[in-house]
Structures are given as C-alpha cells and as structure tokens.
Amino acid sequence: MARKLSLDGGPSVAEEILTGAARLFYDRGYDATSIRDLAETIGISSSTLYHHYTNKQEILRAVLHRFMVNFNAAIIPVLRDPALSATERVREATRMHLEITDERRPELLRFTQFRNVLDEAQLRPLIQLQWDYHDAVKSAIKEGRDTGEFTVDDVDLATMAILDMLNGVRSWFSHSGALSMNDVVQRYVTMIDKLLS
C-alpha cells in the first residue's frame, strides 16, 4: 500500500520520484516500466506522482535533465578554472567524468535511445547541455594548444575522440572486473595526455 505523502512534499518527493524512476528505467527499461510500477516502487500513490509529473515521458525528461545539469555544474567550472593549467583541467575533468558517470550510472540512461520518446521541445535543452559540456572540453583543449601544452592539430576531432572514449567506459566497466575505477581513471588520463601531446 502506498504511504501517505503530502502532495506539497515539494522537491523531496519530486526527487524521490526521479531517483526511483532512474533505477527502474535502468533495470527494466523505459517501455517495460509503468506509472503504477513507479508509484509502487517509490511508495506513493499514482495521484501523488501525477501531482509532480504529468506523465512517464516527463519523468524521463526530468531524470535526464537532472543528471546533465548536475554533471555540467560539477565539471564545467573545472574546465574553465583559470587557476589550473589546461593539462590539469583536462586531467581533472577526465577523472570527474568517469567517476560521476559510474556513481550515478542508473541516472545515465542511453540518451540516443530516447530521442524517439521525447518531443523536440523536451530534447532541445538536453542537447544544449551536451553541447555546453562539449564546448567546455574543446575550449580547454584549444587553450592548451595555444599555450603550447598540447600539440594536437585538430581540436574538434580530439574533443570528439576524448568524449567518445569517456562515454564508452560505462558500456563495459564493471566493479567485478580486473580493473578498478581508479585504474581506469589513471589509464585514461595517460591515454588522453598522449592523444593531446
């Protein structure tokens, strides 16, 4: 039976919904998860859920948006920090990217799988958040090349290569595997250093 939560439970209830939804979408898949499943898992009534989000599509959008806003808020300031060299910025961003996406894996849904679920108005801000991060990485690499820290010729291609490398880790990394996350971070930092030098 659903527990009684106030409709005005505010952000805490809305956040609970997103966290529970992220886990269910990750474990079962978006299509296999119903509104009733979400409400029961979180321990609220369907009416309480609908008070916060109009439908499952809106919950999905909010899960993706919350993750991407938090991700950018953590990493972009590092990539733009004038107190750090470009090399230090890229190394720290590499570590943070890998650790955040590992720690919050259930929220990090495969964005490309949902392009046919979300409408254009829902997709636009998510795509902009992706570009904001891409541009911050590119800017740090360009600055490093301009100061002589990096010798890479094609900044655009290097940016895409690095982001593809980092995003690919979540598809194969397992905590039961031969490498720890710290091992992966150290090896990727070394590989990216070589790519840019």
XYZ file of C-alpha atoms in Angstrom:
197
model
C 0.000 0.000 0.000
C 1.300 3.443 -0.896
C 2.433 5.537 2.039
C 0.721 8.840 2.582
C 2.912 11.689 1.442
C 1.724 15.239 1.210
C 1.113 16.486 -2.291
C 3.069 19.529 -1.182
C 6.036 17.373 -0.204
C 7.861 19.567 -2.664
C 11.271 18.859 -4.068
C 11.941 15.860 -1.817
C 9.029 13.873 -3.250
C 9.817 15.005 -6.797
C 13.452 13.971 -6.302
C 12.398 10.595 -4.886
C 10.307 10.028 -7.988
C 13.244 10.794 -10.283
C 15.654 8.592 -8.340
C 13.229 5.671 -8.292
C 12.351 6.148 -11.946
C 16.015 6.223 -12.969
C 16.577 2.906 -11.221
C 13.523 1.265 -12.805
C 14.265 2.606 -16.284
C 17.841 1.330 -15.889
C 16.848 -2.108 -14.557
C 13.713 -2.812 -16.596
C 13.834 -0.387 -19.482
C 11.604 2.600 -20.139
C 8.938 0.729 -22.118
C 8.627 -2.043 -19.523
C 8.098 0.399 -16.650
C 4.589 1.660 -15.954
C 3.391 4.627 -13.914
C 1.957 2.133 -11.415
C 5.374 0.444 -11.162
C 6.963 3.806 -10.428
C 4.416 4.758 -7.782
C 4.607 1.361 -6.039
C 8.406 1.280 -6.024
C 8.662 4.773 -4.580
C 5.870 4.094 -2.113
C 3.435 6.780 -3.191
C 0.067 6.822 -4.887
C -0.250 7.349 -8.620
C -2.151 10.566 -7.930
C 0.779 11.917 -5.907
C 3.116 11.046 -8.756
C 0.864 12.836 -11.243
C 0.855 15.878 -8.973
C 4.587 16.255 -9.686
C 4.883 14.964 -13.269
C 2.251 14.850 -15.982
C 3.327 11.511 -17.495
C 6.127 8.974 -17.841
C 7.675 10.905 -20.705
C 8.029 13.981 -18.496
C 9.637 11.861 -15.757
C 12.164 10.536 -18.263
C 12.959 14.065 -19.423
C 13.410 15.193 -15.823
C 15.721 12.248 -14.996
C 17.973 13.063 -17.944
C 17.858 16.803 -17.316
C 18.698 16.496 -13.613
C 21.705 14.296 -14.325
C 23.047 16.511 -17.095
C 22.592 19.743 -15.105
C 24.401 18.234 -12.097
C 27.144 16.784 -14.318
C 27.794 20.095 -16.058
C 27.654 22.044 -12.798
C 30.394 19.823 -11.375
C 32.747 19.613 -14.364
C 32.424 22.763 -16.467
C 33.793 25.072 -13.713
C 36.879 22.841 -13.534
C 37.357 23.047 -17.302
C 37.177 26.848 -17.081
C 39.221 27.331 -13.908
C 41.941 29.923 -14.680
C 43.939 28.793 -11.647
C 44.615 25.437 -13.339
C 46.675 24.724 -16.412
C 44.855 23.265 -19.415
C 46.548 19.928 -18.709
C 45.312 19.938 -15.107
C 41.793 20.875 -16.235
C 41.553 18.058 -18.775
C 43.007 15.515 -16.335
C 40.604 16.511 -13.558
C 37.645 16.582 -15.946
C 38.591 13.085 -17.126
C 38.593 11.795 -13.551
C 35.319 13.508 -12.699
C 33.583 12.355 -15.891
C 34.458 8.718 -15.236
C 33.667 8.771 -11.522
C 30.379 10.675 -11.779
C 29.051 8.512 -14.605
C 29.995 5.401 -12.632
C 28.488 6.600 -9.348
C 25.258 7.732 -10.976
C 25.001 5.056 -13.647
C 21.258 4.362 -13.164
C 20.530 8.005 -13.994
C 22.816 7.967 -17.004
C 20.358 6.481 -19.429
C 21.305 5.999 -23.043
C 20.220 9.351 -24.390
C 20.133 8.221 -28.032
C 17.556 5.552 -27.172
C 15.101 8.208 -26.054
C 15.204 10.585 -28.996
C 12.051 8.904 -30.319
C 10.335 9.114 -26.895
C 10.912 12.780 -26.124
C 9.489 15.554 -28.266
C 11.539 18.357 -29.807
C 10.787 20.816 -27.011
C 11.984 18.281 -24.423
C 15.089 17.338 -26.403
C 16.308 20.856 -27.132
C 17.562 21.755 -23.622
C 19.119 18.303 -23.186
C 21.039 18.656 -26.432
C 22.132 22.150 -25.397
C 23.510 20.753 -22.119
C 25.510 18.203 -24.099
C 26.908 20.970 -26.292
C 27.768 23.118 -23.261
C 29.967 20.312 -21.932
C 31.445 19.569 -25.364
C 32.321 23.250 -25.824
C 33.985 23.479 -22.392
C 36.173 20.461 -23.189
C 37.015 21.882 -26.599
C 37.875 25.276 -25.113
C 40.279 23.736 -22.583
C 42.000 21.733 -25.330
C 42.239 24.788 -27.601
C 43.711 26.874 -24.799
C 46.248 24.135 -24.085
C 47.251 24.076 -27.729
C 47.506 27.874 -27.845
C 49.800 27.914 -24.782
C 51.934 25.059 -26.110
C 50.859 22.475 -23.505
C 49.212 20.419 -26.256
C 50.402 19.885 -29.805
C 47.258 18.266 -31.197
C 46.429 19.610 -34.677
C 42.678 19.052 -34.856
C 40.976 20.326 -31.696
C 37.477 19.380 -32.898
C 38.456 15.781 -33.648
C 40.416 15.465 -30.407
C 37.396 16.698 -28.441
C 35.091 14.145 -30.056
C 37.638 11.344 -29.599
C 38.051 12.102 -25.898
C 34.311 12.327 -25.249
C 33.709 9.068 -27.132
C 36.422 7.382 -25.056
C 34.994 8.616 -21.768
C 31.367 7.891 -22.621
C 32.258 4.400 -23.803
C 33.543 3.305 -20.391
C 30.063 2.903 -18.939
C 29.230 0.262 -21.568
C 31.977 -2.128 -20.443
C 33.204 -1.185 -16.965
C 32.250 -3.474 -14.086
C 33.336 -3.297 -10.450
C 33.796 -7.075 -10.548
C 36.253 -6.784 -13.446
C 40.043 -6.808 -13.426
C 40.343 -3.011 -13.275
C 39.112 -0.725 -10.516
C 37.626 2.638 -11.407
C 40.830 4.235 -10.121
C 42.823 2.037 -12.541
C 40.595 3.127 -15.418
C 40.941 6.793 -14.465
C 44.740 6.598 -14.343
C 44.973 4.772 -17.673
C 42.554 7.095 -19.427
C 44.369 10.170 -18.129
C 47.600 8.728 -19.582
C 45.945 7.924 -22.920
C 44.391 11.380 -23.194
C 47.712 13.026 -22.306
C 49.302 11.108 -25.204
C 46.468 11.972 -27.577
C 46.884 15.685 -26.889
C 50.684 15.856 -26.698
